[in-house]
Coordinates of C-alpha atoms in Angstrom, one line a residue:
M8 CA 55.1 48.4 100.4
N9 CA 52.9 45.4 101.1
Q10 CA 54.8 42.5 102.7
K11 CA 52.8 39.9 100.8
L12 CA 51.7 40.1 97.2
T13 CA 47.9 40.7 96.9
R14 CA 46.5 37.9 94.8
R15 CA 44.7 39.0 91.7
G16 CA 41.2 37.9 90.8
F17 CA 40.8 35.1 88.2
L18 CA 41.7 36.4 84.7
K19 CA 39.0 36.1 82.1
S20 CA 39.6 35.0 78.6
A21 CA 40.9 38.4 77.3
S22 CA 43.6 38.4 79.9
L23 CA 44.5 34.8 79.2
V24 CA 45.2 35.7 75.6
A25 CA 47.3 38.7 76.7
L26 CA 49.3 36.3 78.9
G27 CA 50.2 34.2 75.9
G28 CA 47.7 31.4 76.3
M29 CA 49.8 29.8 79.1
F30 CA 46.8 28.4 81.0
C31 CA 44.2 26.2 79.5
N32 CA 41.7 23.5 80.5
S33 CA 42.5 20.0 81.5
A34 CA 42.3 18.8 77.8
C35 CA 45.4 20.8 76.9
A36 CA 47.3 20.7 80.3
A37 CA 49.2 17.6 79.3
R38 CA 50.9 19.1 76.2
P39 CA 53.3 22.0 75.8
T40 CA 51.8 25.2 74.4
A41 CA 53.4 27.7 72.1
I42 CA 51.8 31.2 71.9
H43 CA 53.6 34.4 70.8
G44 CA 56.8 32.4 70.3
L45 CA 57.4 31.1 73.9
R46 CA 56.8 27.4 74.6
F47 CA 55.6 26.2 77.9
G48 CA 55.4 22.8 79.6
R49 CA 52.6 21.1 81.5
A50 CA 50.5 23.0 84.0
K51 CA 51.2 22.0 87.6
P52 CA 49.8 23.3 90.9
F53 CA 52.1 25.5 92.9
S54 CA 52.2 27.1 96.4
F55 CA 55.0 28.4 98.6
D56 CA 54.1 25.7 101.1
S57 CA 54.5 23.0 98.5
L58 CA 57.9 24.5 97.6
I59 CA 59.0 24.4 101.2
E60 CA 57.9 20.8 101.4
R61 CA 60.0 20.0 98.3
A62 CA 63.1 21.7 99.9
A63 CA 62.6 19.7 103.1
A64 CA 62.4 16.4 101.1
M65 CA 65.5 17.3 99.1
A66 CA 67.4 17.9 102.3
R67 CA 66.6 14.4 103.5
A68 CA 67.9 12.9 100.3
P69 CA 71.5 12.8 98.8
Y70 CA 72.5 15.9 96.9
V71 CA 72.1 16.0 93.1
S72 CA 73.9 18.7 91.2
P73 CA 71.9 20.8 88.6
P74 CA 72.4 19.7 85.0
K75 CA 75.4 21.0 83.0
P76 CA 74.6 20.9 79.3
L77 CA 77.6 19.8 77.1
P78 CA 80.3 21.1 79.4
D79 CA 83.0 21.0 76.7
I80 CA 80.9 23.3 74.5
V81 CA 79.7 25.6 77.3
Q82 CA 83.3 26.1 78.6
Q83 CA 84.2 27.7 75.2
I84 CA 81.5 30.4 75.6
D85 CA 83.9 32.8 77.4
Y86 CA 83.0 36.3 78.6
D87 CA 83.3 37.9 75.2
A88 CA 81.3 35.2 73.4
W89 CA 78.7 35.1 76.1
G90 CA 78.2 38.9 75.9
K91 CA 77.4 38.6 72.2
I92 CA 74.4 36.2 73.0
R93 CA 71.4 38.4 73.7
Y94 CA 67.9 37.6 74.5
R95 CA 65.4 38.8 71.9
P96 CA 63.0 41.3 73.7
D97 CA 60.1 40.1 71.5
Y98 CA 60.3 36.8 73.2
A99 CA 60.2 38.3 76.7
L100 CA 57.8 36.8 79.2
F101 CA 55.0 39.4 79.6
A102 CA 56.1 41.3 76.5
N103 CA 52.4 41.8 75.8
G104 CA 51.2 41.8 79.4
P105 CA 49.5 41.5 81.7
S106 CA 52.6 42.2 83.9
L107 CA 54.2 45.6 83.6
Y108 CA 57.7 44.2 83.9
P109 CA 58.7 41.7 81.1
A110 CA 61.2 39.0 82.0
T111 CA 64.1 38.1 79.8
F112 CA 66.5 35.2 80.2
F113 CA 70.3 34.6 80.3
H114 CA 72.1 32.0 78.3
V115 CA 74.5 29.5 79.8
G116 CA 78.3 30.2 79.4
Q117 CA 81.7 29.6 80.8
F118 CA 80.9 31.4 84.1
F119 CA 77.2 30.2 84.3
Q120 CA 77.3 26.6 83.3
K121 CA 74.4 25.1 85.1
S122 CA 70.8 25.0 83.7
V123 CA 68.1 26.7 85.8
K124 CA 64.4 25.9 85.3
M125 CA 62.2 28.9 84.7
H126 CA 58.4 28.9 85.3
V127 CA 55.6 31.3 84.8
L128 CA 53.1 31.4 87.7
E129 CA 49.5 32.4 87.7
Q130 CA 46.7 31.7 90.1
G131 CA 48.5 28.8 91.8
V132 CA 49.4 27.1 88.5
A133 CA 53.0 27.0 87.2
R134 CA 54.3 26.1 83.7
E135 CA 57.9 25.7 82.8
I136 CA 59.2 28.0 80.1
L137 CA 60.9 25.7 77.6
Y138 CA 64.3 26.8 76.2
S139 CA 64.8 27.4 72.5
P140 CA 67.9 28.9 70.8
K141 CA 65.6 31.0 68.7
Y142 CA 64.9 33.2 71.8
F143 CA 68.5 34.4 71.5
S144 CA 70.4 36.5 69.0
M145 CA 73.9 35.2 68.5
P146 CA 76.6 35.4 65.9
K147 CA 76.6 32.8 63.1
N148 CA 79.9 31.5 64.2
S149 CA 79.0 31.2 67.9
I150 CA 79.9 27.9 69.5
A151 CA 76.5 28.1 71.3
H152 CA 74.8 26.9 68.1
K153 CA 76.1 23.4 68.9
L154 CA 74.0 23.2 72.1
P155 CA 70.9 21.0 72.1
E156 CA 67.3 22.2 72.2
N157 CA 66.9 21.4 75.9
T158 CA 69.9 23.4 77.1
G159 CA 68.0 25.6 79.5
F160 CA 68.6 29.0 80.9
A161 CA 71.2 30.4 83.3
G162 CA 69.1 33.0 85.0
F163 CA 66.7 35.9 84.3
R164 CA 66.1 39.6 84.8
L165 CA 63.2 41.9 84.9
Q166 CA 63.0 44.7 82.4
E167 CA 61.7 48.2 83.1
S168 CA 57.9 48.9 82.8
R169 CA 56.3 48.3 79.4
K170 CA 55.1 51.9 79.7
R171 CA 58.7 53.1 79.1
D172 CA 59.9 53.3 75.5
D173 CA 63.3 51.9 76.6
W174 CA 62.1 48.8 78.4
R175 CA 63.7 46.5 75.9
T176 CA 67.2 47.7 76.8
Q177 CA 66.8 48.6 80.5
D178 CA 66.5 46.1 83.3
W179 CA 66.3 46.6 87.1
I180 CA 66.9 43.3 88.8
A181 CA 68.8 40.1 87.8
F182 CA 69.2 36.6 89.2
L183 CA 72.3 35.0 87.7
G184 CA 74.9 32.5 89.0
A185 CA 74.6 30.2 92.0
S186 CA 72.3 32.1 94.5
Y187 CA 73.4 35.6 93.4
F188 CA 71.1 38.4 92.5
R189 CA 71.4 42.2 92.2
A190 CA 69.3 45.3 91.6
I191 CA 69.9 48.9 90.6
G192 CA 69.7 51.6 93.2
A193 CA 68.1 55.0 93.1
L194 CA 71.0 56.3 90.9
G195 CA 70.4 53.8 88.1
Q196 CA 73.5 51.6 88.5
Y197 CA 74.2 48.0 89.2
G198 CA 77.0 47.3 91.8
L199 CA 77.1 44.9 94.7
S200 CA 75.1 41.7 94.9
A201 CA 73.0 39.8 97.4
R202 CA 73.0 36.0 97.8
G203 CA 70.6 33.4 99.0
V204 CA 72.9 32.0 101.6
I205 CA 76.6 31.7 102.6
V206 CA 78.2 28.3 103.3
D207 CA 81.7 28.2 104.8
S208 CA 83.0 31.5 103.5
A209 CA 86.6 32.1 104.7
E210 CA 86.9 28.6 106.2
P211 CA 89.9 26.3 105.7
T212 CA 87.7 24.1 103.6
P213 CA 86.5 25.4 100.1
E214 CA 83.5 27.6 100.2
E215 CA 80.2 26.0 99.0
F216 CA 78.0 27.8 96.5
P217 CA 74.4 26.5 96.6
D218 CA 72.3 27.2 93.5
F219 CA 68.9 28.5 92.8
T220 CA 67.8 25.6 90.6
E221 CA 64.2 26.7 89.8
F222 CA 62.4 30.0 89.6
F223 CA 58.7 30.8 89.5
I224 CA 57.8 34.3 88.2
D225 CA 54.5 36.0 88.9
G226 CA 54.1 39.4 87.4
A227 CA 52.7 42.7 88.7
P228 CA 49.8 44.2 86.6
K229 CA 50.0 47.6 88.4
E230 CA 52.8 50.0 89.2
D231 CA 52.2 49.9 93.0
Q232 CA 52.2 46.1 93.2
P233 CA 55.3 44.0 93.7
V234 CA 56.5 41.3 91.4
S235 CA 56.5 37.9 93.2
V236 CA 59.3 35.5 92.5
Y237 CA 59.8 32.1 94.2
A238 CA 63.0 30.1 94.1
L239 CA 64.2 26.6 95.0
L240 CA 67.7 26.4 96.4
N241 CA 70.0 23.3 96.6
G242 CA 73.5 22.6 97.6
P243 CA 75.6 19.8 99.0
S244 CA 74.9 20.9 102.6
L245 CA 71.4 22.3 102.5
A246 CA 68.2 23.0 100.5
G247 CA 65.8 25.9 100.8
A248 CA 62.7 27.7 99.5
Y249 CA 62.6 31.5 98.9
H250 CA 59.9 34.1 98.2
F251 CA 60.9 37.4 96.8
S252 CA 58.4 40.2 96.8
I253 CA 60.1 42.9 94.6
Q254 CA 58.9 46.5 94.1
R255 CA 60.4 49.0 91.6
A256 CA 60.5 52.2 93.7
E257 CA 62.9 55.0 93.8
G258 CA 65.4 52.2 93.9
V259 CA 64.3 48.6 94.5
I260 CA 62.6 47.3 97.6
Q261 CA 62.7 43.5 98.0
D262 CA 61.0 41.5 100.8
V263 CA 62.6 38.1 101.3
E264 CA 61.1 35.1 103.1
M265 CA 63.4 32.1 103.3
V266 CA 63.3 28.6 104.8
L267 CA 66.4 26.5 104.9
F268 CA 66.9 22.8 105.8
L269 CA 70.4 21.5 106.5
R270 CA 71.4 18.0 105.3
K271 CA 75.0 18.4 106.7
D272 CA 76.8 20.2 109.5
I273 CA 78.0 23.6 108.3
A274 CA 81.0 25.3 109.9
R275 CA 79.9 28.9 109.0
L276 CA 76.3 29.6 107.9
G277 CA 75.6 33.1 106.8
L278 CA 72.0 34.4 106.3
A279 CA 70.9 37.6 104.3
P280 CA 74.4 37.8 102.8
L281 CA 75.7 40.7 100.8
T282 CA 78.8 40.6 98.4
S283 CA 80.8 43.6 97.2
M284 CA 84.1 44.8 95.9
Y285 CA 86.6 47.1 97.7
W286 CA 90.1 47.6 96.3
F287 CA 91.3 51.0 97.7
S288 CA 90.2 54.5 98.7
E289 CA 91.6 57.6 100.3
K290 CA 92.6 56.0 103.6
E291 CA 95.3 53.4 102.7
K292 CA 96.0 53.5 99.0
R293 CA 99.4 52.0 98.3
R294 CA 102.1 53.7 96.2
L295 CA 101.6 53.3 92.4
E296 CA 98.5 51.1 93.0
D297 CA 96.4 52.6 90.3
W298 CA 96.0 56.0 88.6
R299 CA 92.5 56.5 90.0
P300 CA 92.0 58.0 93.5
E301 CA 89.5 55.3 94.6
V302 CA 88.0 52.0 93.3
H303 CA 85.2 50.3 95.1
D304 CA 81.5 49.3 94.9
S305 CA 81.1 49.8 98.7
D306 CA 83.2 51.7 101.2
G307 CA 81.9 50.6 104.5
L308 CA 79.7 48.3 106.6
A309 CA 77.0 50.1 108.6
I310 CA 75.2 48.4 111.6
W311 CA 72.3 49.5 113.6
N312 CA 72.5 47.1 116.5
G313 CA 69.8 45.9 118.8
S314 CA 70.8 48.4 121.5
G315 CA 70.3 51.3 119.1
E316 CA 74.0 52.1 118.6
R317 CA 75.1 53.1 115.1
L318 CA 78.4 51.6 113.9
W319 CA 80.5 52.4 110.8
R320 CA 83.3 50.1 109.8
P321 CA 85.3 51.3 106.7
L322 CA 86.2 48.4 104.4
I323 CA 89.8 47.3 104.1
N324 CA 91.7 45.4 101.4
Q325 CA 93.3 43.0 103.8
P326 CA 96.6 41.2 103.2
Y327 CA 94.9 37.8 103.8
A328 CA 91.3 36.6 104.6
V329 CA 90.0 38.4 107.8
T330 CA 86.7 37.8 109.5
S331 CA 85.3 40.5 111.9
S332 CA 82.4 39.6 114.1
F333 CA 80.0 42.1 115.7
S334 CA 77.9 40.3 118.3
D335 CA 74.3 41.4 118.7
Q336 CA 70.8 40.5 119.9
G337 CA 67.9 41.4 117.6
P338 CA 69.7 43.7 115.1
K339 CA 67.7 46.6 113.6
G340 CA 69.7 46.4 110.3
F341 CA 73.0 46.4 108.6
G342 CA 74.3 47.1 105.1
L343 CA 77.2 47.6 102.7
L344 CA 77.1 51.2 101.7
Q345 CA 78.6 53.5 99.1
R346 CA 78.8 56.8 100.9
D347 CA 81.3 58.6 98.7
R348 CA 79.2 60.1 95.9
V349 CA 81.8 62.6 94.5
F350 CA 82.9 61.8 90.9
E351 CA 86.2 63.5 91.3
N352 CA 87.1 60.9 93.9
Y353 CA 86.9 58.1 91.2
L354 CA 87.4 59.8 87.8
D355 CA 86.1 56.7 86.1
G356 CA 83.5 56.3 83.5
V357 CA 82.0 53.2 85.1
N358 CA 80.3 55.4 87.6
Y359 CA 81.5 54.0 91.0
E360 CA 80.0 57.2 92.6
R361 CA 76.5 55.9 91.5
R362 CA 76.7 52.3 92.8
P363 CA 73.8 51.3 95.1
S364 CA 74.0 50.9 98.8
L365 CA 72.3 47.8 100.1
W366 CA 70.6 47.7 103.5
V367 CA 69.2 44.6 105.3
E368 CA 66.1 45.3 107.5
P369 CA 65.0 42.3 109.7
L370 CA 61.2 41.8 109.6
D371 CA 61.3 39.4 112.6
D372 CA 63.3 39.3 115.8
W373 CA 66.5 37.4 114.7
G374 CA 67.5 36.7 118.3
P375 CA 71.2 36.3 119.3
G376 CA 74.0 36.1 116.7
A377 CA 76.5 38.3 115.0
V378 CA 76.9 40.5 111.9
Q379 CA 80.1 39.1 110.3
L380 CA 82.3 40.8 107.8
V381 CA 84.7 38.9 105.6
E382 CA 87.5 40.8 103.8
L383 CA 89.6 39.1 101.2
P384 CA 92.7 40.5 99.5
T385 CA 92.4 41.7 95.9
D386 CA 94.7 43.4 93.4
D387 CA 92.0 44.3 90.9
E388 CA 88.4 45.5 90.6
I389 CA 87.1 42.4 88.9
H390 CA 87.0 40.4 92.1
D391 CA 84.3 40.5 94.7
N392 CA 86.3 40.4 98.0
I393 CA 83.8 41.6 100.6
V394 CA 81.0 39.6 102.3
A395 CA 78.7 40.7 105.1
Y396 CA 76.0 38.5 106.6
W397 CA 74.1 37.5 109.8
R398 CA 75.3 34.4 111.6
P399 CA 72.8 33.0 114.1
E400 CA 74.1 31.8 117.4
G401 CA 74.6 28.1 117.9
P402 CA 76.0 25.3 115.7
A403 CA 74.5 24.9 112.2
S404 CA 73.9 21.1 112.5
A405 CA 72.5 18.6 110.1
G406 CA 68.7 18.5 110.6
N407 CA 68.4 22.2 111.6
S408 CA 66.0 24.4 109.9
Y409 CA 65.9 28.2 109.7
R410 CA 63.1 30.6 108.7
L411 CA 63.9 34.3 108.2
R412 CA 62.1 37.4 106.9
Y413 CA 63.9 40.5 105.9
R414 CA 63.7 43.5 103.6
L415 CA 66.5 44.6 101.2
H416 CA 66.7 48.3 100.3
W417 CA 68.7 48.9 97.1
M418 CA 69.0 52.6 97.5
A419 CA 71.5 55.5 97.4
D420 CA 71.8 55.6 101.2
E421 CA 70.5 54.1 104.4
P422 CA 66.7 53.9 104.5
Y423 CA 66.6 55.0 108.2
P424 CA 69.2 57.8 108.7
A425 CA 70.7 58.1 112.2
Q426 CA 70.1 61.2 114.4
V427 CA 73.9 61.4 115.1
A428 CA 76.5 62.6 112.6
R429 CA 78.0 60.0 110.4
C430 CA 81.5 59.2 109.2
V431 CA 82.3 60.4 105.8
A432 CA 86.1 59.9 105.4
T433 CA 88.9 58.0 107.0
R434 CA 92.5 59.0 106.4
V435 CA 95.8 57.4 107.7
G436 CA 99.3 58.8 107.5
R437 CA 102.5 59.3 109.5
G438 CA 102.1 60.3 113.1
G439 CA 103.5 63.4 114.7
Q440 CA 103.3 67.0 113.6
P441 CA 104.3 68.6 110.2
G442 CA 107.6 70.5 110.4
K443 CA 108.9 68.4 113.3
P444 CA 110.8 65.1 113.3
R445 CA 108.2 62.3 112.8
P446 CA 108.4 59.5 115.3
R447 CA 109.1 56.1 113.7
G448 CA 106.3 53.5 113.9
V449 CA 103.6 56.0 114.8
Y450 CA 100.5 56.5 112.6
K451 CA 98.0 59.4 112.5
F452 CA 94.3 58.8 112.0
C453 CA 91.9 61.5 110.7
V454 CA 88.2 60.6 110.9
E455 CA 85.7 63.1 109.4
F456 CA 82.1 63.4 110.5
A457 CA 79.2 65.3 109.1
G458 CA 75.6 66.0 110.1
P459 CA 73.3 68.4 111.9
A460 CA 74.1 66.8 115.3
L461 CA 77.5 68.6 115.1
D462 CA 76.0 72.0 114.5
P463 CA 76.2 73.0 118.3
L464 CA 80.0 72.7 118.1
W465 CA 80.2 75.8 115.9
G466 CA 78.7 78.0 118.7
N467 CA 80.9 76.5 121.4
S468 CA 77.7 75.7 123.3
V469 CA 78.7 72.1 123.6
K470 CA 81.9 70.8 125.1
A471 CA 83.0 68.0 122.9
E472 CA 85.8 65.4 122.9
P473 CA 86.9 62.4 121.0
I474 CA 86.5 59.1 122.8
V475 CA 89.2 56.7 121.4
T476 CA 90.1 53.2 122.4
A477 CA 92.5 50.6 121.0
S478 CA 92.7 46.8 121.6
S479 CA 96.5 47.0 121.1
G480 CA 99.1 49.7 121.0
T481 CA 99.1 53.2 122.5
V482 CA 96.8 56.1 121.6
S483 CA 97.9 59.7 122.1
G484 CA 97.2 63.3 121.0
A485 CA 93.5 62.9 120.4
F486 CA 91.5 66.1 119.6
I487 CA 88.8 67.4 117.3
E488 CA 88.7 70.4 114.9
P489 CA 86.5 71.7 112.1
V490 CA 87.5 70.8 108.5
P491 CA 88.3 74.1 106.8
G492 CA 85.8 75.2 104.1
T493 CA 83.2 72.6 105.2
R494 CA 80.6 72.0 107.9
R495 CA 82.5 68.8 108.8
W496 CA 84.4 68.1 112.0
R497 CA 87.3 65.7 112.3
A498 CA 88.8 63.7 115.1
L499 CA 92.6 63.1 115.0
F500 CA 94.8 60.8 117.1
D501 CA 98.1 59.0 116.9
L502 CA 98.6 55.3 117.3
A503 CA 101.8 53.5 118.2
P504 CA 101.1 49.9 117.3
N505 CA 102.3 47.0 119.5
G506 CA 104.5 45.3 116.9
A507 CA 102.7 43.3 114.3
D508 CA 99.6 42.9 116.5
P509 CA 96.4 44.2 114.7
A510 CA 94.7 47.0 116.6
E511 CA 90.9 47.2 116.8
L512 CA 90.2 50.9 117.0
R513 CA 87.0 52.5 118.2
L514 CA 86.1 56.2 118.1
Y515 CA 83.2 58.6 118.5
I516 CA 82.7 62.3 119.4
R517 CA 81.0 62.9 122.7
G518 CA 79.3 66.2 123.7
N519 CA 77.8 67.0 127.1
G520 CA 77.9 63.3 127.9
D521 CA 76.0 62.2 124.7
A522 CA 77.3 60.6 121.5
L523 CA 77.2 63.2 118.7
T524 CA 78.4 60.7 116.1
E525 CA 78.1 57.1 115.1
T526 CA 80.9 54.9 116.4
W527 CA 83.8 54.5 113.9
L528 CA 85.5 51.1 114.0
Y529 CA 88.7 50.2 112.3
Q530 CA 91.2 47.3 112.2
F531 CA 94.7 48.5 111.7
R532 CA 97.8 46.4 111.1
V533 CA 101.3 47.6 110.0
R534 CA 102.0 46.7 106.4
P535 CA 104.9 47.6 104.0
D536 CA 104.1 50.4 101.6

């Protein structure tokens, strides 16, 4: 995939007609145009550099919140009412070309109350797409009919290629709400989200949610070209400019270039953030929690650190907000993954087994910092309670600026598989041995690994052992064995915790002095059933 969008040559008159007559000479540049139903504002010059300059200027000025049209009315557009307001595909941007991927727009509602400006971009010229209620299909009794003509949009999404018969009903990436966006993976499902930035997540003070306030959409006329989207971000503590170069591949590949300017000190600044949901799985499901075996959009955090070590940290539904930090220098990548792809482990028609994994690949040397994982408690699947991001070293002080490039892989798995075996299951139960008195306060851990790196264990040509450490408590009885009926191996050990102190556990299988598996990390604390 090209890291930068190759600019097209100047479109001649036939292409201008196909684009909807959005660009014209100076005589018509001062008035809105209306071709093929969509209305556009005045033509204005645009470049990413100019957008960065706007963000820098905004950060030097007091914060101004995006407009909220008639809050009393919008508040009444609840989830059900909002779901009945649908954008008409015939009004899609690029419905007649030249881009292969038409854009449709979201209506404001109770959960998306702020207006976001939308622009179409071509050859360094931008025009705002002017809102009209006629773009939307809505019930006659919808409260949304009371909104004014200048209400504005809440976000947008890209539909599948116009070459597909189902493009009007199938989309593949969406930007909606604050700085959130998400894409489908290789298995055709939406799941976790990415965000533009994290500000003070899991801090004593309320978290801040900056907004993408303007978007500029440039289409892709060929299948092998990415769609280019630019965004302006603003929040009480910072402002920023983003360039997304997005390619519809087996899943979705998305290059991101971002520039941030801080107007205030920030206690916790998170870059390249990912947001997901984890309720429970096979390892620590509580009694009578739910009838399904597992419920989660992601089941673990994977890290490929700067020294080349592969780490796997299963997600946990914590009893309170917990932040884990994994210090690093120049990380090679990290991601929230959905490794369990077996339908019988979910038994749910919402297809948790097909949710995408999302991997962050730095395109520059990010220097020193830490991958941080925030886990919040949840008692339902409707809440996103997991956040992972990169926190650069040093204080995030007013006046600082940050420029970062990275690639997002919305896929079924990691884009760069490890040579060592990977963790595929974590199970926790009572310690001791079946058929014998179980020691009180002792817990058994069973960690399963799979991969070709373990094949030599079957022929006994490699002497292997589990390497287990704990920050607190006592580890005993560690050994490995094959999992019957599979090509997997598992490591088992007992842990006697030190009272209520949480234990940071670390495990890998070593053979002939080399690591045969990735390193499994886990935070365990004693909790009532």
